[in-house]
Every structure is written in structure tokens, then in C-alpha cells.
Tab-separated table of C-alpha atoms and ligand atoms in Angstrom:
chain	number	residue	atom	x	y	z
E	29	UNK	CA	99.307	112.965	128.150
E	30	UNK	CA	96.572	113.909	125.923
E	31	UNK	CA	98.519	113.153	122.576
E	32	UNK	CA	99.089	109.514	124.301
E	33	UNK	CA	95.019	109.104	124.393
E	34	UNK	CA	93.449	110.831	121.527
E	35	UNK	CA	92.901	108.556	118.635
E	36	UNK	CA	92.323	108.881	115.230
E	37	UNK	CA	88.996	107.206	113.947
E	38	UNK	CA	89.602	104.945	110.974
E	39	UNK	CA	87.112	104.449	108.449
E	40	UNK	CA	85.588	101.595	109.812
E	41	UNK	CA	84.840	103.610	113.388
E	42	UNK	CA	87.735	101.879	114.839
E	43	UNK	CA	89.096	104.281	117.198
E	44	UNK	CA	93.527	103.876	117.020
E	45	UNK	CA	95.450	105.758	119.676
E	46	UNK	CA	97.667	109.150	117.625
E	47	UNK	CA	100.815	107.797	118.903
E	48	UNK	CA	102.006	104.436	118.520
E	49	UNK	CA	105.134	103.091	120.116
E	50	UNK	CA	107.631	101.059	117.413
E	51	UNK	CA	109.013	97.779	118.051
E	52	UNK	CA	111.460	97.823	115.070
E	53	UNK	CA	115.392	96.116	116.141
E	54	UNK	CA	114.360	96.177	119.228
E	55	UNK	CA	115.630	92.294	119.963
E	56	UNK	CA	112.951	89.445	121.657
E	57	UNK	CA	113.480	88.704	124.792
E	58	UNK	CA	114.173	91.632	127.541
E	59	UNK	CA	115.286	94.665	125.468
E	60	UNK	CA	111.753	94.050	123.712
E	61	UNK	CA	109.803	92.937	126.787
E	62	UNK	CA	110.914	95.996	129.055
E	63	UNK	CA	110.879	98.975	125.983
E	64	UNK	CA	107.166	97.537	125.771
E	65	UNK	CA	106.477	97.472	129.429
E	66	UNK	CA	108.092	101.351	129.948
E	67	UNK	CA	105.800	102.692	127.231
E	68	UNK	CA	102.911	101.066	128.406
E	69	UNK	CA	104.104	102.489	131.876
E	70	UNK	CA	104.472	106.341	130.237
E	71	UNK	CA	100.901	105.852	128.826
E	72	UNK	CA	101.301	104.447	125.417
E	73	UNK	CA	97.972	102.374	124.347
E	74	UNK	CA	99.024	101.531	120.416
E	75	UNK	CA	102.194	99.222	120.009
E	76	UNK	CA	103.539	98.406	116.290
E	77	UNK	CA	105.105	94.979	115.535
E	78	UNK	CA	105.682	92.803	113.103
E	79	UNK	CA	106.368	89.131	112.148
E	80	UNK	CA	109.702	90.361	110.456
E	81	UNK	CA	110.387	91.740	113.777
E	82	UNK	CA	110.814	88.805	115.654
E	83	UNK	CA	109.658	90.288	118.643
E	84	UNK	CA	105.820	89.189	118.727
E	85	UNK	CA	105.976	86.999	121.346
E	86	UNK	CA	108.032	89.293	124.298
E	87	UNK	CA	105.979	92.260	122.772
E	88	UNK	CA	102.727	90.679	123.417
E	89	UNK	CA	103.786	89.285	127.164
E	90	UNK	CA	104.592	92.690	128.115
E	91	UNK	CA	101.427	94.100	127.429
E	92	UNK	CA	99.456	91.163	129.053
E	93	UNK	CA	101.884	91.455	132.358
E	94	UNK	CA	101.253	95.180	131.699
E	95	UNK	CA	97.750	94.242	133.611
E	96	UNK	CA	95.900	96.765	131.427
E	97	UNK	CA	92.964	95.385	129.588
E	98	UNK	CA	93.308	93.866	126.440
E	99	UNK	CA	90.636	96.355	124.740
E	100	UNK	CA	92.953	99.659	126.210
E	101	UNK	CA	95.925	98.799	123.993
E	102	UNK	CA	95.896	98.744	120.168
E	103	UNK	CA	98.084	96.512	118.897
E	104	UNK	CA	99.764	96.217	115.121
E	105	UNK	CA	101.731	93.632	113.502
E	106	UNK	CA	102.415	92.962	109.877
E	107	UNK	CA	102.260	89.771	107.461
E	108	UNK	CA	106.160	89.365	106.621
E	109	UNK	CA	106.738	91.186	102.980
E	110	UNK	CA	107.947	88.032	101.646
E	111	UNK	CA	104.761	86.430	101.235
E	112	UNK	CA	102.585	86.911	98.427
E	113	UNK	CA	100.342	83.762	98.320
E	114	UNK	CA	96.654	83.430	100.059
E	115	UNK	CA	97.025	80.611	101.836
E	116	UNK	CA	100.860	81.104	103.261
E	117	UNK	CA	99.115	84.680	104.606
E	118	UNK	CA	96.157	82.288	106.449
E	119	UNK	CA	99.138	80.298	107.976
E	120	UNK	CA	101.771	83.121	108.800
E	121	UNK	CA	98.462	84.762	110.378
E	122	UNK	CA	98.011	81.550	112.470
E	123	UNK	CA	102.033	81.667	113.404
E	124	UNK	CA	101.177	85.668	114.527
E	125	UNK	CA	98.647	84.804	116.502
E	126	UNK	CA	100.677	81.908	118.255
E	127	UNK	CA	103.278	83.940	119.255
E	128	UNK	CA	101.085	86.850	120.138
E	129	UNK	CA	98.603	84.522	122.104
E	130	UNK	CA	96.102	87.002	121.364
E	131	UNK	CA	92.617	86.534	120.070
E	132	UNK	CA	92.647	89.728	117.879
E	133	UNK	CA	94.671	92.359	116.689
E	134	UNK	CA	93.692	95.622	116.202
E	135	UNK	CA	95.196	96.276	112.668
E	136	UNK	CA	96.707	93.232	110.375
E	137	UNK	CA	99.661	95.097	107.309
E	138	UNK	CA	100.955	93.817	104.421
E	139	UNK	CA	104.474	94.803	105.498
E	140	UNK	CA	105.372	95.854	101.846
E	141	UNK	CA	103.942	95.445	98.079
E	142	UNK	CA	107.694	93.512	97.527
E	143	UNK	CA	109.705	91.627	99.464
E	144	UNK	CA	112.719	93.368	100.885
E	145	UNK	CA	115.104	91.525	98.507
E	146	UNK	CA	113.972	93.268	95.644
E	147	UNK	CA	112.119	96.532	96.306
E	148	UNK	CA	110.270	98.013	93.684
E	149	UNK	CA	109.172	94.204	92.007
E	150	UNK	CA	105.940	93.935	90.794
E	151	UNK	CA	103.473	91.574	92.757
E	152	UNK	CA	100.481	93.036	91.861
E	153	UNK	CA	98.666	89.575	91.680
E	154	UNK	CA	100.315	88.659	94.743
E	155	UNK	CA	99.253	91.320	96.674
E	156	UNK	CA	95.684	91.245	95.037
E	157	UNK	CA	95.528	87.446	96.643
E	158	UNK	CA	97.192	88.338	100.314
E	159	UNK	CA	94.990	91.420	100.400
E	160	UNK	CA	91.922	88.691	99.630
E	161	UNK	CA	93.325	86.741	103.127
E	162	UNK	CA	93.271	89.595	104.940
E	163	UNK	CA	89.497	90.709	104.396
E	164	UNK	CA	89.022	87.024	105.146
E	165	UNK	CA	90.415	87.271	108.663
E	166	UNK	CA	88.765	91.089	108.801
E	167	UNK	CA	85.503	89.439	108.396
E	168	UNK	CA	86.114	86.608	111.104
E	169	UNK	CA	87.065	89.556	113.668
E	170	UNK	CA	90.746	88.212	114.205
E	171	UNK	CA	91.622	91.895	112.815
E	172	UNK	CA	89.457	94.768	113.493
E	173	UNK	CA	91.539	96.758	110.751
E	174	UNK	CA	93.756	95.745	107.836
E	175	UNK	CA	96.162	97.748	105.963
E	176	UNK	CA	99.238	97.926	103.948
E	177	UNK	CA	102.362	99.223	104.430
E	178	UNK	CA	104.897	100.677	101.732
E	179	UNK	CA	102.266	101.230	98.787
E	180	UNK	CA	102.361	103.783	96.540
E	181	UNK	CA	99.374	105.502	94.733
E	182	UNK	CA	100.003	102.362	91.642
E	183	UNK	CA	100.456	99.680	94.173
E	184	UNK	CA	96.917	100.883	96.208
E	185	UNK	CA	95.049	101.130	92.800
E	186	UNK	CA	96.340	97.602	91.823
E	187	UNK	CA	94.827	96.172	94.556
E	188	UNK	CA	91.900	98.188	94.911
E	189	UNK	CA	91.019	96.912	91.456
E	190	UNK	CA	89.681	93.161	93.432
E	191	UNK	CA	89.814	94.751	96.762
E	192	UNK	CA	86.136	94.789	98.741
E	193	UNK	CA	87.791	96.665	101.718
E	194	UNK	CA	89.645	99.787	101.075
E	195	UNK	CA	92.386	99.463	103.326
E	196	UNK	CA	92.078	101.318	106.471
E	197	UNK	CA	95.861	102.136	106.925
E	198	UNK	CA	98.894	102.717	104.896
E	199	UNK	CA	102.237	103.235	107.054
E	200	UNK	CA	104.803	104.660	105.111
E	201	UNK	CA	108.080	106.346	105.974
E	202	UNK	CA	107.483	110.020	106.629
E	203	UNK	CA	109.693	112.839	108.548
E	204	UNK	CA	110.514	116.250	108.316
E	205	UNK	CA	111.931	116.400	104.600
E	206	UNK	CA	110.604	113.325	103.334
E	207	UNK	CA	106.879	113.605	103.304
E	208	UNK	CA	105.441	111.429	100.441
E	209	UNK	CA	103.082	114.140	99.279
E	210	UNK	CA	101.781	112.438	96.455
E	211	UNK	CA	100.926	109.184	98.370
E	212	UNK	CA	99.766	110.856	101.409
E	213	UNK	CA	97.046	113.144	100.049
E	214	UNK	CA	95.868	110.240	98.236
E	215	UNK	CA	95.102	108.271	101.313
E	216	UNK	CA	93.873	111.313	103.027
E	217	UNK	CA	91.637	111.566	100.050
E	218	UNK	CA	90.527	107.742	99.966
E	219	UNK	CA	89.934	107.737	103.871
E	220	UNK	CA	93.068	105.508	104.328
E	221	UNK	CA	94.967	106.689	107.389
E	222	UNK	CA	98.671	107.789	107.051
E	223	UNK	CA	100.669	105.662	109.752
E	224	UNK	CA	104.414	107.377	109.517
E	225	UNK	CA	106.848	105.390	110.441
E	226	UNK	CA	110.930	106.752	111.154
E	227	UNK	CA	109.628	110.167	111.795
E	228	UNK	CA	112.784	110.447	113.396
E	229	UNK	CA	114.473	108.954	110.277
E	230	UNK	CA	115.542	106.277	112.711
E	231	UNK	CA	117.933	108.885	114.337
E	232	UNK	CA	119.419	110.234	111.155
E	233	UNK	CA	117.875	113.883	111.620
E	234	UNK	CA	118.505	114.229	115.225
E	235	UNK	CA	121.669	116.296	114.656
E	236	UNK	CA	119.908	118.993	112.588
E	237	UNK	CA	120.739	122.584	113.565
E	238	UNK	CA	117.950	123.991	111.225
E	239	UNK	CA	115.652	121.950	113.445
E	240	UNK	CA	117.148	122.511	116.744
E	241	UNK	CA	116.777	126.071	116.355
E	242	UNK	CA	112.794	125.728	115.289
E	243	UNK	CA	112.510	123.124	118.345
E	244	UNK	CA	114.106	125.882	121.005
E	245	UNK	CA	111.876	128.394	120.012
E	246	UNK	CA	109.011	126.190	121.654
E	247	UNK	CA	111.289	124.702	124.736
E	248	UNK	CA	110.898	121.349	122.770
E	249	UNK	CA	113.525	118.830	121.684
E	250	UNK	CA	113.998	117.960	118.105
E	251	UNK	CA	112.590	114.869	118.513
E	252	UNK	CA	109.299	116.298	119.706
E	253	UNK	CA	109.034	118.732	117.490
E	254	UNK	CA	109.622	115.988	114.475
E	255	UNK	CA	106.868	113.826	116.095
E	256	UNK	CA	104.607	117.077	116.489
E	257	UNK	CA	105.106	117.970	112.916
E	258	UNK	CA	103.446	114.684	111.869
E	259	UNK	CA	100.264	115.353	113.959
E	260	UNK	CA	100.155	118.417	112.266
E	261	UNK	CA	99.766	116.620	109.110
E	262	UNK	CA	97.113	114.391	110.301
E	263	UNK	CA	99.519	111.563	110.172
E	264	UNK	CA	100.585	109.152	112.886
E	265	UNK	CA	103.895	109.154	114.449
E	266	UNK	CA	105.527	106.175	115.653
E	267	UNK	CA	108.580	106.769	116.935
E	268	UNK	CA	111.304	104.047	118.648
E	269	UNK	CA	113.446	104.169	121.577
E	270	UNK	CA	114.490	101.475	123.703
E	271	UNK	CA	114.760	104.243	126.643
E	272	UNK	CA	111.778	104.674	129.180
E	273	UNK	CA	112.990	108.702	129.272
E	274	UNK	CA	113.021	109.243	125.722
E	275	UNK	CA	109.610	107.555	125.583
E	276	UNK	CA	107.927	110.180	127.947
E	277	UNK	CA	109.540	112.684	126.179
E	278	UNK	CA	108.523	111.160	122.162
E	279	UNK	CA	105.075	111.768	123.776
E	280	UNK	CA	104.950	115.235	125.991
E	281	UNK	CA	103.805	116.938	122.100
E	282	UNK	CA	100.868	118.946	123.390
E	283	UNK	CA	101.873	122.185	121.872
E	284	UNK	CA	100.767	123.585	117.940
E	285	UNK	CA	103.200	124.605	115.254
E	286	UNK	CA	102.878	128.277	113.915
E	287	UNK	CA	102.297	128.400	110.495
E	288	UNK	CA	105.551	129.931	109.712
E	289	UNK	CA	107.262	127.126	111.293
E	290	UNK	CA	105.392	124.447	109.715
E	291	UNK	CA	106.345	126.257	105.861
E	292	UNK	CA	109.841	126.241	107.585
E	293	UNK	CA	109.987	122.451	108.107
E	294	UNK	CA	107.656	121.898	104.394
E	295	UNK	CA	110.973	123.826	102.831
E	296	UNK	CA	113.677	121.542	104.527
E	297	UNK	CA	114.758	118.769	102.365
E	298	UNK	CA	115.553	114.902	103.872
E	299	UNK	CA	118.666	115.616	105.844
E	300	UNK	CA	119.441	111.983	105.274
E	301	UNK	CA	119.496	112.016	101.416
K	1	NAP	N1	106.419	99.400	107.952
K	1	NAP	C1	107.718	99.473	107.771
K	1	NAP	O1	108.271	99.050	106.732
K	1	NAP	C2	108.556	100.093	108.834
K	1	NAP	C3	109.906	100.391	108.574
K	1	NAP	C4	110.632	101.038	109.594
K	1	NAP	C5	110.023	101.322	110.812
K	1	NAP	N2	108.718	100.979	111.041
K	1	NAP	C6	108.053	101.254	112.355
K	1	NAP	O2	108.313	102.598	112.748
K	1	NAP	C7	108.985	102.596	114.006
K	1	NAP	C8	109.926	103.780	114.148
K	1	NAP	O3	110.865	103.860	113.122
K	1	NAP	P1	112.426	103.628	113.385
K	1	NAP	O4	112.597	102.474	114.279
K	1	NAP	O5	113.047	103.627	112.028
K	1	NAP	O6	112.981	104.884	114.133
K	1	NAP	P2	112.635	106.359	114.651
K	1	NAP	O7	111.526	106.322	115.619
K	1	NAP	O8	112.576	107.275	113.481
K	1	NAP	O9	114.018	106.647	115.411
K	1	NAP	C9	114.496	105.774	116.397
K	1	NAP	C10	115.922	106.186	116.750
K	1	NAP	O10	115.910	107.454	117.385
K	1	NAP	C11	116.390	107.317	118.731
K	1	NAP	N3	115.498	108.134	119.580
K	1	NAP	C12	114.185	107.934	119.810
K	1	NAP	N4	113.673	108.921	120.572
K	1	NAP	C13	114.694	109.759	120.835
K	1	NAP	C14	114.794	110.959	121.573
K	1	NAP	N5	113.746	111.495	122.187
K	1	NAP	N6	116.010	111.573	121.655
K	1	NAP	C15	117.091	111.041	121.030
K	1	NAP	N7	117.049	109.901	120.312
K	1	NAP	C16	115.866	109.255	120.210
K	1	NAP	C17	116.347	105.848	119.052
K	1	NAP	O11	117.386	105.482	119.920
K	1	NAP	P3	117.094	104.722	121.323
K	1	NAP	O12	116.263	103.524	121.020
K	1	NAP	O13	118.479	104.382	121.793
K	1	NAP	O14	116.400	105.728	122.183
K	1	NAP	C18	116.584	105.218	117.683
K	1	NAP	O15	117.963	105.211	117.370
K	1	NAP	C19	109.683	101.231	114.006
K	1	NAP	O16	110.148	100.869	115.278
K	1	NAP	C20	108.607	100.354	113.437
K	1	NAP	O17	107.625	100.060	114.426
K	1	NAP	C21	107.978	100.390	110.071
């Protein structure tokens, strides 16, 4: 499916598939190993992991058993939120890439600007001295991109203020109703790629009969039309499911929004809140 093998081009050139497949409680071992393995099998070429996940190591065997070549699949994980010192980002690196038992990986996040225990803290020399190991490992070619994950507009000029790489993503939590404008068209601005992550709002805005009745009007469930609405944005969707169906389906988006419709879905407001 064309949506499953256009890319995006990052600022650095580096070419990152539109959709990417998420890894989130999805547990190690089988459930992670076969999701993995059925997305690669429906055509998906960009996985998203993370140390926090816990998955690295049955996520990365299913795409080497997957036989396709390492260089076909682009592969995220993240540097656990919790850690906000230089060298404990060079080791939890080395602990990725044991578990991964990959050379490279195709984009390296800071999972968050706080750790998860108390959202909103302010590490701004922390994250100034992680971001520092991660254009170290950039420049060695152990990660062709590096971005953050979670950062506002103040947490990306903090760390822009020692930074030598921009970074190249920002994945932040984006669906229909809960669209970050502020922090988005700042990235798009800057060149920094918006990775959105729930755009289904992990399953919370399935059950929406405003959307339901915009996704019928295109023969399209309301799951494809949330993960179309974020292409329409220029921002990349990376939907879960632990079901091989549901992953062909996250994926069969080749179809445009009208206008109208996309000012309908602008208006709606986060059916979770
Ligand atoms: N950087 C961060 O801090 C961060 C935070 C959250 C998530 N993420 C990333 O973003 C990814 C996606 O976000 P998410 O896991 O919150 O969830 P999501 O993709 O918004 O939604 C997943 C939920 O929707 C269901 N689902 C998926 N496709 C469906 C379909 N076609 N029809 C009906 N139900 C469907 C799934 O159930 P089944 O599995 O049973 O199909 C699951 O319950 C994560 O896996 C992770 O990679 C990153």
C-alpha cells in the first residue's frame, strides 16, 4: 500500500517510512514478536519501540526472522525518560543496542523532557546533557536520526540553546481533537518532523458517532479516517494493534480528506477530555 512505502524525508535526507507501526503494552515475548512479524507481513517498514517498553529484544527478532533486509525497515526506540545524565544515556544506549542486537537504529528519542513520575519537572540541564549523548552516538552512525519525544516549544528552545543538531523528530500525542497546534507548527517551522503518537487516543475515540458518520461518507472506518487525518497534517501516524487485520486496515489510507471534512474534524474537541 502506497501510504505503507512513502516516507517522509527528515532534515538530514534520511528517508522514514509515513506510517510507523507502535510497540507500546504490547508484552515481550510472543504477543510482541508476532504483532511485529504481522505488520512486517502487511507491509509495514518503520517499527516504534522503546527501552520503557520492554519489548526491544522480541521486537528486534521479529524483524530479523522477518528475512527483510535490515536497510528496508526503519526502526525507533527511545532512551527511558528517567534518565537525565550523559553518561547513564551512553550506557542505556549500549543496553538498547544489546537487546536489539542491531548495529544502528534509524532514529534514537529522548522518551520525555521529565520522567513519568513527575511530568511537567524541569530538567532543562538534564536534557541539555542527554541531548549532548545523543549527537555523540549521531556522529558515530549508531543513530542515523535523533529526536525527542514529549517537548514543548520551552522544552525544544532549552535545549536548542547547547544543541549542535536540531532534532530531527519530535513525537508527541496527536488525534482528532487534540492536535498540539502550537508545538506542531513550530516543528513544522524548525524542520523537526511531527511523529503522532495515539492517533487513535489509544482506543478512546473509536466510539465517536461524529466521526463514524465523516468516516462512512468515504467507505472508511474511524480508525482510518483518524490515521488519514494525520497525513493530512503532514504528521506521522503510528497507530497500535496487536491484530494482523486491524493492521492492514490502520494502513489501506490511500484516499484525501475534503476540505470541509478536514474543518469538520479541526472543530471537534478531544473526545477523551
Ligand atoms: N512517545 C511516547 O511517549 C508515546 C506514548 C504513547 C504511545 N506512543 C507510541 O504510539 C503508539 C500508538 O499509540 P497507542 O498505543 O497509545 O494507541 P493507538 O494506536 O492510538 O490505539 C491503539 C488501540 O486501538 C485499538 N485499535 C487499533 N487499530 C484498530 C482498529 N483498526 N479498529 C479498532 N481498534 C483498533 C488497539 O487495540 P488492539 O491492539 O486490540 O487492536 C488499541 O487498543 C504506541 O504503541 C507507541 O509506539 C508513544
Amino acid at each position: 500500500m502506497p501510504s505503507l512505502t512513502d516516507t517522509f524525508t527528515l532534515s538530514n535526507d534520511v528517508e522514514i517510512p509515513k506510517i510507523g507501526f507502535g510497540t507500546w503494552q504490547i508484552p515481550d515475548g510472543p504477543d510482541a514478536y508476532d504483532s511485529v512479524a504481522a505488520a512486517l507481513k502487511a507491509g509495514y517498514r518503520h517499527i516504534d519501540t522503546a527501552r520503557a517498553y520492554g519489548n526491544e529484544a522480541s521486537v528486534a527478532r521479529a524483524i530479523r526472522d522477518s528475512g527483510i533486509p535490515r536497510d528496508e525497515i526503519f526502526v525507533t526506540t527511545k532512551l527511558p525518560a528517567e534518565i537525565k545524565d550523559h553518561d547513564e544515556a551512553l550506557a542505556s544506549f549500549e543496553t538498547t543496542m544489546s537487546a536489539l542486537e542491531m548495529d544502528y537504529v534509524d532514529l534514537y528519542l529522548i522518551h520525555a523532557p521529565w520522567p513519568w513520575t513527575d511530568m511537567g519537572s524541569d530538567h532543562r540541564t538534564g536534557n541539555q546533557a542527554v541531548w549532548k549523548a545523543l549527537e555523540g552516538i549521531h556522529a558515530s552512525g549508531r543513530a542515523r536520526s535523533i529526536g525527542i519525544s514529549n517537548f514543548t516549544v520551552d522544552d525544544i528552545e532549552s535545549l536548542m540553546e547547547t544543541a549542535t543538531v536540531t532534532p530531527h523528530v519530535n513525537q508527541i500525542r496527536w488525534y482528532v481533537g487534540y492536535t498540539q497546534d502550537e508545538t506542531t507548527a513550530y516543528c513544522q517551522q524548525k524542520g523537526i518532523l511531527v511523529e503522532g503518537y495515539s492517533p487513535l487516543a489509544t482506543g478512546a475515540i473509536l466510539d465517536s458517532a461524529d466521526l463514524a458518520g465523516i468516516a462512512a461518507k468515504y467507505g472508511k472506518s474511524v480508525a482510518q479516517l483518524c490515521i488519514r487525518y494525520l497525513l493530512e497534517k503532514d504528521v506521522l501516524p503510528l497507530p497500535k494493534t496487536t491484530s494482523a487485520k486491524r493492521a492492514a486496515e490502520n494502513a489501506d489510507v490511500d484516499f484525501e480528506i475534503s476540505a470541509d471534512d478536514l474543518a469538520a474534524l479541526d472543530a471537534l474537541t478531544d473526545p477523551t477530555a
